[in-house]
Short mmCIF file of C-alpha atoms in Angstrom, two decimals:
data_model
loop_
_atom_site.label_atom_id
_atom_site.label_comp_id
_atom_site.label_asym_id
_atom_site.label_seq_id
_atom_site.Cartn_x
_atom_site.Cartn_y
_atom_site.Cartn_z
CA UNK A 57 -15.43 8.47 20.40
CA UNK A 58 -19.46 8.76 19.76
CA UNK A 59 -21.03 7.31 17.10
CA UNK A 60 -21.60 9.69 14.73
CA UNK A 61 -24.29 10.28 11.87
CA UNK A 62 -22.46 8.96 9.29
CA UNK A 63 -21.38 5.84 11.46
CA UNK A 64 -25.22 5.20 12.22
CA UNK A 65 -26.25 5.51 8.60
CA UNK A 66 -23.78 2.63 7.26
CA UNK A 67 -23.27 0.28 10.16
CA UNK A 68 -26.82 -1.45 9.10
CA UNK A 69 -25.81 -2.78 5.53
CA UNK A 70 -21.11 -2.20 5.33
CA UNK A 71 -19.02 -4.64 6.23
CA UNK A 72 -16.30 -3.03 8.37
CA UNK A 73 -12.74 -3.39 7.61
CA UNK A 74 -9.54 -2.85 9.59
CA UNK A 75 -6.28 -1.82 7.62
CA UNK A 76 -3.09 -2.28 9.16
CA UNK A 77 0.50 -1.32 7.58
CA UNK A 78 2.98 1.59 7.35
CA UNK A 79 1.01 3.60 5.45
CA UNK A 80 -2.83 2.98 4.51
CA UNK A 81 -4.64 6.04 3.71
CA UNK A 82 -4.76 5.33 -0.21
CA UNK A 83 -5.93 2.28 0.81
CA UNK A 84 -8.98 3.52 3.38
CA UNK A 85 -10.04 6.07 0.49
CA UNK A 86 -10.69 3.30 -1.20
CA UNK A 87 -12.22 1.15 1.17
CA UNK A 88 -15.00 4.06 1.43
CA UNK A 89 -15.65 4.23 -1.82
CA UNK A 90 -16.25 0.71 -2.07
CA UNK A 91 -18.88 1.29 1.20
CA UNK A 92 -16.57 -0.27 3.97
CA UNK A 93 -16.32 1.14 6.89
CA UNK A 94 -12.52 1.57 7.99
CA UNK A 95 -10.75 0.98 11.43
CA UNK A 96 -7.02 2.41 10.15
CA UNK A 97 -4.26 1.49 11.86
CA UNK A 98 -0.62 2.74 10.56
CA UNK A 99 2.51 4.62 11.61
CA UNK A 100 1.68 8.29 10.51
CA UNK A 101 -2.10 9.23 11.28
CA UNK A 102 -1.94 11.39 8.66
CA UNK A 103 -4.87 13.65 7.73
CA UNK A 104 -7.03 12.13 5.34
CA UNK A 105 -6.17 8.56 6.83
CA UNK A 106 -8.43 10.19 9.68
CA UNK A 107 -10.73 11.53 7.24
CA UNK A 108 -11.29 8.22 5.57
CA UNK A 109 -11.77 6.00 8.37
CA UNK A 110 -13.99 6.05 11.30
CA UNK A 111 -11.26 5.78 13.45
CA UNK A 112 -6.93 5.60 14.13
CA UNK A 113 -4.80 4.45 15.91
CA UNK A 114 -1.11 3.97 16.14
CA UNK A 115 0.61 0.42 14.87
CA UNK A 116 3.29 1.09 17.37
CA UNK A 117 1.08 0.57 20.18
CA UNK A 118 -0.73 -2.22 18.62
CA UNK A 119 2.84 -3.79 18.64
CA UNK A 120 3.59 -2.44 21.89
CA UNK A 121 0.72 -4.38 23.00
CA UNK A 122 0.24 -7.41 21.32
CA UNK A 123 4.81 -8.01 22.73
CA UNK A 124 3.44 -7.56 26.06
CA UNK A 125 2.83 -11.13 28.24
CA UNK A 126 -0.27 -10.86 30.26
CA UNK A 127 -0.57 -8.41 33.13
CA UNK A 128 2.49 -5.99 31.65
CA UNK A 129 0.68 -3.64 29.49
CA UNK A 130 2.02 -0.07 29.40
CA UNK A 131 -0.04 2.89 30.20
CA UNK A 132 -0.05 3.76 26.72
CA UNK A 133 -1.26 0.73 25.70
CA UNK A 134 -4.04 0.18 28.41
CA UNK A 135 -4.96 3.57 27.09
CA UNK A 136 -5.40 2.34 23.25
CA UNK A 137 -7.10 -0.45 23.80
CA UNK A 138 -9.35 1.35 26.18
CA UNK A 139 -10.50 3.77 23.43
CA UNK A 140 -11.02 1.60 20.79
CA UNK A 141 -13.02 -0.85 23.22
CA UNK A 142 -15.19 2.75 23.75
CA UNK A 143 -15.42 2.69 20.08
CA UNK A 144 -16.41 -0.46 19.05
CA UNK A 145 -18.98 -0.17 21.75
CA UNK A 146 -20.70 2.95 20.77
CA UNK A 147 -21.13 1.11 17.17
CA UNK A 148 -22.86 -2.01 18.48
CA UNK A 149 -19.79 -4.62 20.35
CA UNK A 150 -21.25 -6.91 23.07
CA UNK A 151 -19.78 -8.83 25.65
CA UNK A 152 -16.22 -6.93 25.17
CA UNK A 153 -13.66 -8.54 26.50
CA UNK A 154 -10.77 -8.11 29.09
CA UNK A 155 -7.59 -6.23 27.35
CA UNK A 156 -5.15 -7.99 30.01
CA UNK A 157 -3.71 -10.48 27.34
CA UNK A 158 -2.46 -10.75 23.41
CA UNK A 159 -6.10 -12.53 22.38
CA UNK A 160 -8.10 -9.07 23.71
CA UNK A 161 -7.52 -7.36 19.85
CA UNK A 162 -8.92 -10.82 18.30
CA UNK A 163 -12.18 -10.86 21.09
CA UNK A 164 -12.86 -7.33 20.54
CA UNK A 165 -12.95 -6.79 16.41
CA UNK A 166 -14.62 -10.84 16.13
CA UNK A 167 -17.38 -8.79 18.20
CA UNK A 168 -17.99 -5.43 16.30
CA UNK A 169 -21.17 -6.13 14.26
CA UNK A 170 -20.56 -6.31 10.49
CA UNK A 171 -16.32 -6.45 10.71
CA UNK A 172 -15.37 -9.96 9.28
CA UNK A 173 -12.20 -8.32 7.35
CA UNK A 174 -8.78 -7.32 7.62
CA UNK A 175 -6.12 -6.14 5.12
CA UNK A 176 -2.45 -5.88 5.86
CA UNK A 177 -0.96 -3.75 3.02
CA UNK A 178 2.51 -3.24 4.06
CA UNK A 179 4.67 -5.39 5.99
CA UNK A 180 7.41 -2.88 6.59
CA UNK A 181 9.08 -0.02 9.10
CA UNK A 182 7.68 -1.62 11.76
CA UNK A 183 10.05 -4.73 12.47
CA UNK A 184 8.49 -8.14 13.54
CA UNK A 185 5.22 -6.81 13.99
CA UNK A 186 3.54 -8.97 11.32
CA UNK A 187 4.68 -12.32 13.64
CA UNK A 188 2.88 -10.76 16.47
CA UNK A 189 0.24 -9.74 14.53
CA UNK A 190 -0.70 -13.40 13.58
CA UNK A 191 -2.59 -13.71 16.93
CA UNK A 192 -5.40 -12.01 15.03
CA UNK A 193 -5.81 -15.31 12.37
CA UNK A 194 -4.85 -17.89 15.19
CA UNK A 195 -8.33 -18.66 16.33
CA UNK A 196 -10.53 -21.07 14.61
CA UNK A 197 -13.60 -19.99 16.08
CA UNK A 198 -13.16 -16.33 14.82
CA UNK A 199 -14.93 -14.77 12.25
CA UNK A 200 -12.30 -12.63 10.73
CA UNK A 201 -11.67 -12.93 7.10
CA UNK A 202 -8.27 -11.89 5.46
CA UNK A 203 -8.45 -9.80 2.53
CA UNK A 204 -5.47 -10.83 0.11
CA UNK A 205 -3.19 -13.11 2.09
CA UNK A 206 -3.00 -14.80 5.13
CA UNK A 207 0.63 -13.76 6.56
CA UNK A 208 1.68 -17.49 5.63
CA UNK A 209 0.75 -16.65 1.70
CA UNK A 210 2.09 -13.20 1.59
CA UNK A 211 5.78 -14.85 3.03
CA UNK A 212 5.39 -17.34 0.26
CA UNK A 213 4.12 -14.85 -2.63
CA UNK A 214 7.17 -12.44 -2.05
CA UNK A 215 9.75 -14.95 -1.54
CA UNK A 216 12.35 -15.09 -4.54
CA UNK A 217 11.83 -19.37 -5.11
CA UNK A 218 8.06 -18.80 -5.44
CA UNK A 219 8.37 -15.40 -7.79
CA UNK A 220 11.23 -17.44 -9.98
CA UNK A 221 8.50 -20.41 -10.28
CA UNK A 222 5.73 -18.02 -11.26
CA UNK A 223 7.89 -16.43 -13.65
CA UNK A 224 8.79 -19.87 -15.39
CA UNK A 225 4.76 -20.64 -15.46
CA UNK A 226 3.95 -17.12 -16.83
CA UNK A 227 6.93 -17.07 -19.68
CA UNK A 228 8.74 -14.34 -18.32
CA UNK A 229 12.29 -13.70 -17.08
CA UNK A 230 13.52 -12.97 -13.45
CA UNK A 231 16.58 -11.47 -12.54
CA UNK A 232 19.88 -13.69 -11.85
CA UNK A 233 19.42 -13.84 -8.09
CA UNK A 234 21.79 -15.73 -5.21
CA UNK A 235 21.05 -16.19 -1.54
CA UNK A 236 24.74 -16.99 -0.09
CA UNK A 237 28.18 -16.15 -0.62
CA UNK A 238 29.98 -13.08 -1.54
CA UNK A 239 27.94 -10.46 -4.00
CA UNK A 240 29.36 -9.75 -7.16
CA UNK A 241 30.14 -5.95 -7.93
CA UNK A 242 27.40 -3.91 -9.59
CA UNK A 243 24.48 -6.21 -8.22
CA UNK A 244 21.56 -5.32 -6.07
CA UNK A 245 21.62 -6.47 -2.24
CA UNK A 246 17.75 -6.73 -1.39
CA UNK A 247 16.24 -7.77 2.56
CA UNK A 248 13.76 -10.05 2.71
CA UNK A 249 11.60 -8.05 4.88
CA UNK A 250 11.57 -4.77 3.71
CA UNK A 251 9.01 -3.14 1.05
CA UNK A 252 9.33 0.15 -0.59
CA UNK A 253 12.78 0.00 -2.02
CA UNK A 254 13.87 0.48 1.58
CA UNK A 255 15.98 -2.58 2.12
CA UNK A 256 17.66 -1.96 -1.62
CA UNK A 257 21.23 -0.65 -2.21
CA UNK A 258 24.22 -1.85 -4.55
CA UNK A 259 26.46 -3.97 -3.30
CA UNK A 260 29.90 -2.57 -1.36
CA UNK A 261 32.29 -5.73 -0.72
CA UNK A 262 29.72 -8.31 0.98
CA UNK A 263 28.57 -11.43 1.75
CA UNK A 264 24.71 -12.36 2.22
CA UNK A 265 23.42 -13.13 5.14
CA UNK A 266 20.17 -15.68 5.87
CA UNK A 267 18.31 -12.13 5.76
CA UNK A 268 19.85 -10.91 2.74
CA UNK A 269 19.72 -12.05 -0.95
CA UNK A 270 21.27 -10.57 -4.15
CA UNK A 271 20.27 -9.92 -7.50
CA UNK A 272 21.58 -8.59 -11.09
CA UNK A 273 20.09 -5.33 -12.12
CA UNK A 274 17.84 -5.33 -15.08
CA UNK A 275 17.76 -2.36 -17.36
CA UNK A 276 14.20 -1.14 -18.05
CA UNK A 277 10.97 0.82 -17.10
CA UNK A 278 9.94 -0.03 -13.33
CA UNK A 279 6.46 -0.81 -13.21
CA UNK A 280 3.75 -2.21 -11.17
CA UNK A 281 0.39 -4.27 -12.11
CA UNK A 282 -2.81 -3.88 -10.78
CA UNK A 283 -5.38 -7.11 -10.44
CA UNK A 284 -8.57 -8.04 -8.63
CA UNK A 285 -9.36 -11.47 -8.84
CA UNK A 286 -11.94 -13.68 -6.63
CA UNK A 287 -9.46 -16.44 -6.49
CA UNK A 288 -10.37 -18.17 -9.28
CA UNK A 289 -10.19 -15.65 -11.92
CA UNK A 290 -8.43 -12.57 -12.76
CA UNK A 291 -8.22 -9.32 -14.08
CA UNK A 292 -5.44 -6.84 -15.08
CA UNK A 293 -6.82 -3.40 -14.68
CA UNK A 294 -3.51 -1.30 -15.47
CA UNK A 295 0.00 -1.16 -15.23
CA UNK A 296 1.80 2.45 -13.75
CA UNK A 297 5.43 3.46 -14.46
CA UNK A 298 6.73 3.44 -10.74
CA UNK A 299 8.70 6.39 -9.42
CA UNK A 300 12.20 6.23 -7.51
CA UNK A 301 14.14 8.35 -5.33
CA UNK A 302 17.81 8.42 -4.27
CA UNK A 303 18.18 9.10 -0.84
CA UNK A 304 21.87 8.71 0.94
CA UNK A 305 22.83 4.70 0.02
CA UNK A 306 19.37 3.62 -0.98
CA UNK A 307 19.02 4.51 -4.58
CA UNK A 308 15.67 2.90 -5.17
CA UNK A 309 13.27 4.42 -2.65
CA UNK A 310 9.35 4.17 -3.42
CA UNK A 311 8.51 7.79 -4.42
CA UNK A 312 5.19 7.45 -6.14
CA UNK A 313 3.83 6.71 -9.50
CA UNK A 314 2.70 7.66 -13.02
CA UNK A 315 0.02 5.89 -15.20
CA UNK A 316 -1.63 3.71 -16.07
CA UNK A 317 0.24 3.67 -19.30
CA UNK A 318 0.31 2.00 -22.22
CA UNK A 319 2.45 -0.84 -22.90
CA UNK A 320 2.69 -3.58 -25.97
CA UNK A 321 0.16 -5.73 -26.43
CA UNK A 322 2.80 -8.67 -26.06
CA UNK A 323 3.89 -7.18 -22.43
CA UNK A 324 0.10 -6.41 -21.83
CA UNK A 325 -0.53 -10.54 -22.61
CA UNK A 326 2.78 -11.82 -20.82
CA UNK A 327 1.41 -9.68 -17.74
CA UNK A 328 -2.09 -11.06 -17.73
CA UNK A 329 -0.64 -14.54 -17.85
CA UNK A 330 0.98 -13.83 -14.44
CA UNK A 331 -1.74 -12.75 -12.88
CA UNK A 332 -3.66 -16.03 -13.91
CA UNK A 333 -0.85 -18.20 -12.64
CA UNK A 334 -0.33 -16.41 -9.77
CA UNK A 335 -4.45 -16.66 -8.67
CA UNK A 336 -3.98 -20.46 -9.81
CA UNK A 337 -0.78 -21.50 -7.62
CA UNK A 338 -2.34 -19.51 -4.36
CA UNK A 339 -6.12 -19.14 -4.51
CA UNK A 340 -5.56 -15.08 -3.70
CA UNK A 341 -8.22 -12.94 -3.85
CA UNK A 342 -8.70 -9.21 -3.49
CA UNK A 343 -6.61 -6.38 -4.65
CA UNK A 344 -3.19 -8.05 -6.22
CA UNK A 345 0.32 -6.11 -7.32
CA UNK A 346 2.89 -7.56 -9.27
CA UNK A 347 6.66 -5.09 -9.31
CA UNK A 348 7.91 -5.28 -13.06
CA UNK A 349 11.21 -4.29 -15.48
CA UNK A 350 9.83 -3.84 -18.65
CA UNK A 351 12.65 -3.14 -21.47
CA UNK A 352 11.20 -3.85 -24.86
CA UNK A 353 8.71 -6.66 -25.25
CA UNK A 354 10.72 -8.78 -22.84
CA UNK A 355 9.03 -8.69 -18.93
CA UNK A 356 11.41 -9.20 -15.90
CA UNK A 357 8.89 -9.96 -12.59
CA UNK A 358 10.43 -9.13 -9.59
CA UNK A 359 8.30 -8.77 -6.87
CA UNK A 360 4.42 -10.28 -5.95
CA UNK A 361 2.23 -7.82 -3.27
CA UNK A 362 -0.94 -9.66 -2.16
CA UNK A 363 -1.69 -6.19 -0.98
CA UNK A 364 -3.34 -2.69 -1.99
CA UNK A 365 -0.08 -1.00 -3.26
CA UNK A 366 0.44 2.41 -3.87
CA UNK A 367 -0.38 2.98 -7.77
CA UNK A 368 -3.69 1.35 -7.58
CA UNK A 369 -5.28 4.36 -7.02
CA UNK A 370 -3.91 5.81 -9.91
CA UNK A 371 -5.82 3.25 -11.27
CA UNK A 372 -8.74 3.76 -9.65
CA UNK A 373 -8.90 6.84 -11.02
CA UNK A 374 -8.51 6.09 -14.55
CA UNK A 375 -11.21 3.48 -14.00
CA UNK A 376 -13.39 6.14 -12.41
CA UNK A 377 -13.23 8.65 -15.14
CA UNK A 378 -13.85 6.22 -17.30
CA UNK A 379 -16.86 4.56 -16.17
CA UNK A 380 -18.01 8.10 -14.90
CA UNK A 381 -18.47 6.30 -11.05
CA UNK A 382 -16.13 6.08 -8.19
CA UNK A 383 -14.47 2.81 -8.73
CA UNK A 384 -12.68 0.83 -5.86
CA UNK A 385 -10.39 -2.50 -5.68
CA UNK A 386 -11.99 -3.36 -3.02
CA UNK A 387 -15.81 -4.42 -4.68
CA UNK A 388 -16.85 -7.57 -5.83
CA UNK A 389 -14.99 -9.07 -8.44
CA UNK A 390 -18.27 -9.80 -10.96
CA UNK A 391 -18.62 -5.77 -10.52
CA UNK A 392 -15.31 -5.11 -11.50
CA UNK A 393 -15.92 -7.86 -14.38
CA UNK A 394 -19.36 -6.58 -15.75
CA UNK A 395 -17.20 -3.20 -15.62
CA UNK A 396 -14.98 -4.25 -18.26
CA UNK A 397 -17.57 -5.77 -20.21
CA UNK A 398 -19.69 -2.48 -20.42
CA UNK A 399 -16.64 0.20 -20.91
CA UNK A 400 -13.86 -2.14 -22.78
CA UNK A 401 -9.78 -1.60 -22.05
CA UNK A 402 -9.16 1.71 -20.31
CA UNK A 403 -8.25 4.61 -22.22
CA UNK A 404 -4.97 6.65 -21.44
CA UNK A 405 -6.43 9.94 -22.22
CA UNK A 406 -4.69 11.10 -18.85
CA UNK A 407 -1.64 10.39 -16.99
CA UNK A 408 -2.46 10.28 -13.07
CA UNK A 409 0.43 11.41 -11.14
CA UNK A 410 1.17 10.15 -7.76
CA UNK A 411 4.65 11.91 -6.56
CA UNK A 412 5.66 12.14 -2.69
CA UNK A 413 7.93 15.25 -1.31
CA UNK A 414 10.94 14.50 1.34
CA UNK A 415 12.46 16.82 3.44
CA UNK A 416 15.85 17.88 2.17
CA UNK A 417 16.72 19.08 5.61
CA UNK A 418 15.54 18.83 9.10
CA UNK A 419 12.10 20.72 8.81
CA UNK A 420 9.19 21.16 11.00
CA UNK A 421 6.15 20.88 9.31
CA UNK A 422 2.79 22.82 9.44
CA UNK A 423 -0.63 21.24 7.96
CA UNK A 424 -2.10 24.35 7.70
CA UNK A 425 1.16 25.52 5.02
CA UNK A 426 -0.23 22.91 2.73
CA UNK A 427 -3.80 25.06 2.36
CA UNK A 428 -1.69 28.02 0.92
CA UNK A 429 1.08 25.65 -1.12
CA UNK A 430 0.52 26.80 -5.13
CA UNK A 431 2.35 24.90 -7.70
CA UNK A 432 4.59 27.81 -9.47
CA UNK A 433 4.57 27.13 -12.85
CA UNK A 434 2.13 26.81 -16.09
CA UNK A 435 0.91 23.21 -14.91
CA UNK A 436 -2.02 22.00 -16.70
CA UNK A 437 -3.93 19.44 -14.43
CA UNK A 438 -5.65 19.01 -11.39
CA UNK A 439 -3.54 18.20 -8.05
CA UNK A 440 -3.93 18.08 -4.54
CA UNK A 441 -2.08 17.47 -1.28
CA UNK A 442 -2.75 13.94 0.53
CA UNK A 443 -0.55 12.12 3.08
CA UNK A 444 -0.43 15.74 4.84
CA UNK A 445 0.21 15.38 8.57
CA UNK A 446 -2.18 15.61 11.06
CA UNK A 447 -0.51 17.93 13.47
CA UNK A 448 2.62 20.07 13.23
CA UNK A 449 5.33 17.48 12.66
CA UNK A 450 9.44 17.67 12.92
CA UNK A 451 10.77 15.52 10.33
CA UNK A 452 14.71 14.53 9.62
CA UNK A 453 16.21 14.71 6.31
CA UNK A 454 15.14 12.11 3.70
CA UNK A 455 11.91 11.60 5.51
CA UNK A 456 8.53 12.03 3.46
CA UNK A 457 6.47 15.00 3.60
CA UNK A 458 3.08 14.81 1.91
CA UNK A 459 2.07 13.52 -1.61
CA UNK A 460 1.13 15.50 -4.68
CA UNK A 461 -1.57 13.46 -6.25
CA UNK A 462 -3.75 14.40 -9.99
CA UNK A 463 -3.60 14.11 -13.63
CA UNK A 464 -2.12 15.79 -16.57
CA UNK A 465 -3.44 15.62 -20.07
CA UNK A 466 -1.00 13.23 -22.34
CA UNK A 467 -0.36 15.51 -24.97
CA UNK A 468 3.11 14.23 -26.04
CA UNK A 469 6.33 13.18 -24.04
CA UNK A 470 5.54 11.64 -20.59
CA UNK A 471 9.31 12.70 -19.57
CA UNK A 472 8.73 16.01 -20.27
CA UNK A 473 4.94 16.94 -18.93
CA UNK A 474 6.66 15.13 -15.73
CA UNK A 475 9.77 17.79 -15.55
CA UNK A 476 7.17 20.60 -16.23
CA UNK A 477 5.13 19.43 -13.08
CA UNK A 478 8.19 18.61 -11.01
CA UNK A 479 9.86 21.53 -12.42
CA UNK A 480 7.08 23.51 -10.12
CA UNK A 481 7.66 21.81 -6.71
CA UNK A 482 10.90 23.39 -5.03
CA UNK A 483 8.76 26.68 -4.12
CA UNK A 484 5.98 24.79 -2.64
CA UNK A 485 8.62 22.30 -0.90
CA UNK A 486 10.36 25.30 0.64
CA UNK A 487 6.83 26.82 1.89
CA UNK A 488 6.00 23.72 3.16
CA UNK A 489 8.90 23.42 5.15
CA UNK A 490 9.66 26.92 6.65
#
């Protein structure tokens, strides 16, 4: 793990940052546009994860690791912490410290020169790994700075009490929600502690549990909101239809995005007065989500993400095209404001598509079938592969495959340019999975 040109030539003036979660190579893109340099750590390793940051490695073995009392440390994880200690080294770290206990992540990243960040964007698939993970923001004397949320805010930000107050300060509805007893036919059954749409399914005869709760169904568009704010202030930057998937008895798995898109300027105003509340009961800064049901003019908040989520950079994009620079959530808020000043509200003279592929069947997977994977079909727009593994991969049924990212000209009915494009992926699924 050398240095390497392009480490040398940013190290001097970039902050570093370290991403942990399921999944954060949308979020590492980003991070390098905005002139970060990116320690990724996630589930997959996928390819352009690697490609974005200056280095991987695997959140299973942080967990592995960080579980372990002193002097028990597996082979595998002596072996992790080993290479990124040769890492961090080769990019400037002094006085490194002993990897025989839970504090040795904490010594070694409060050491590398420039890294006084960390963003958690997911806090799911990989159990209780975000209560082990709080040794990292347990030490008083280190210089690490959360982006977002401290683990304490993003509990309280996502828990149904503190979205049902926001709600009530922002003049919006929430859905009829109960945390005990039986659940009533038709209603949704929702875990605490999963993201994703994972931990979603209709009810079947039950009774909550202290990690269950339950909530009435809402009919309406899906959405998510994008913000930055500095913790103080803050501003809405777009709002992107979100895209489900049925797979066995989950029926609202996370399965990408469309937008931004245009809504009313009465759901546009109800959603900007969340965001403000929301900054004003927490003090959160950095990239924000809010999870919406929009049906009519009347705005149903569901969920709050002190996060990067997965249609900002569908945003980002937008944003990008039309301020003819590579934009990122992750620069300073007075950029993003002076932005908004100089280019106005963001046109929708393109729908970005983000869309992930499962496997329908047991597959193994190839990277390099993805390099010769056409869309069949008269598709007008510009797409490409992301989330593509790094190495040939076997993957079960219902697991994701890659992501088809890129934009199609809105030239009438959003339903049907999206048929037309997804109308075009069985061929390339079945390639990719032969």
């Amino acid at each position: 793990m050398n240095s390497s040109p392009k480490q040398e030539s940013r190290q001097s003036h970039c902050s570093g940052l370290i991403l942990v979660g399921a999944s954060v190579r949308a979020a590492a893109e980003s991070a390098r546009r905005a002139g970060l340099d990116v320690i990724a750590v996630d589930l997959f390793g996928d390819l352009q994860t690697r490609q974005a940051a200056e280095t991987w490695f695997s959140v299973t073995e942080l967990v592995d690791q960080i579980a372990r009392p002193s002097g028990s440390n597996s082979v595998v994880a002596n072996q992790w912490m080993a290479e990124l200690q040769q890492h961090l080294q080769a990019n400037g770290l002094r006085d490194c410290p002993p990897h025989d206990s839970g504090q040795w992540m904490l010594g070694i990243i409060s050491r590398w020169p420039g890294c006084e960040r960390l963003l958690v964007p997911s806090n799911d698939h990989v159990g209780d790994w975000r209560t082990r993970f709080r040794v990292l923001q347990s030490s008083d004397s280190s210089p690490l700075k959360v982006i977002g949320a401290t683990l304490e805010q993003q509990a309280l930000a996502q828990s149904p009490p503190f979205v049902a107050e926001l709600a009530q300060r922002s003049g919006v509805d929430t859905p009829l929600t109960r945390f005990s007893g039986p659940v009533p036919s038709g209603w949704l059954v929702k875990q605490f502690s999963r993201t994703g749409g994972l931990g979603v399914h209709y009810a079947d005869n039950e009774m909550l549990d202290e990690s269950r709760f339950c909530q009435a169904p809402v009919a309406g568009k899906a959405c998510g909101a994008t913000f930055v704010s500095d913790g103080r202030h803050c501003e809405l930057l777009g709002i992107c239809r979100a895209l489900h998937k049925r797979i066995g008895k989950r029926p609202f798995v996370y399965a990408g995005a469309v937008g931004p898109v245009k809504v009313s300027q009465a759901c546009w105003q109800s959603v900007e007065r969340i965001g403000r509340e929301l900054v004003d009961m927490t003090g959160l800064s950095g990239p924000l989500n809010v999870d919406l049901i929009l049906t009519g003019s009347d705005v149903y908040l569901l969920e709050c993400n002190p996060r990067y989520s997965g249609s900002m950079e569908l945003i980002e994009a937008a944003w990008g095209q039309h301020a003819a620079l590579p934009c990122s959530v992750f620069e300073p808020f007075a950029r993003w404001q002076q932005r908004i000043a100089n280019h106005g509200p963001l046109p929708l003279g393109q729908l970005g598509v983000k869309h992930v592929v499962f496997a329908k069947q047991a597959s193994v997977v190839d990277p390099q079938h993805f390099e010769s994977v056409p869309l069949d079909g008269a598709v007008s727009g510009s797409f490409r592969w992301t989330d593509v593994p790094f190495e040939t991969t076997a993957l079960e049924a219902g697991d994701p495959i890659a992501t088809l990212i890129g934009g199609l000209p809105i030239k009438g009915s959003m339903q049907r340019d999206l048929s037309q494009l997804f109308g075009a992926l069985p061929s390339a699924r079945r390639r990719a999975n032969r």
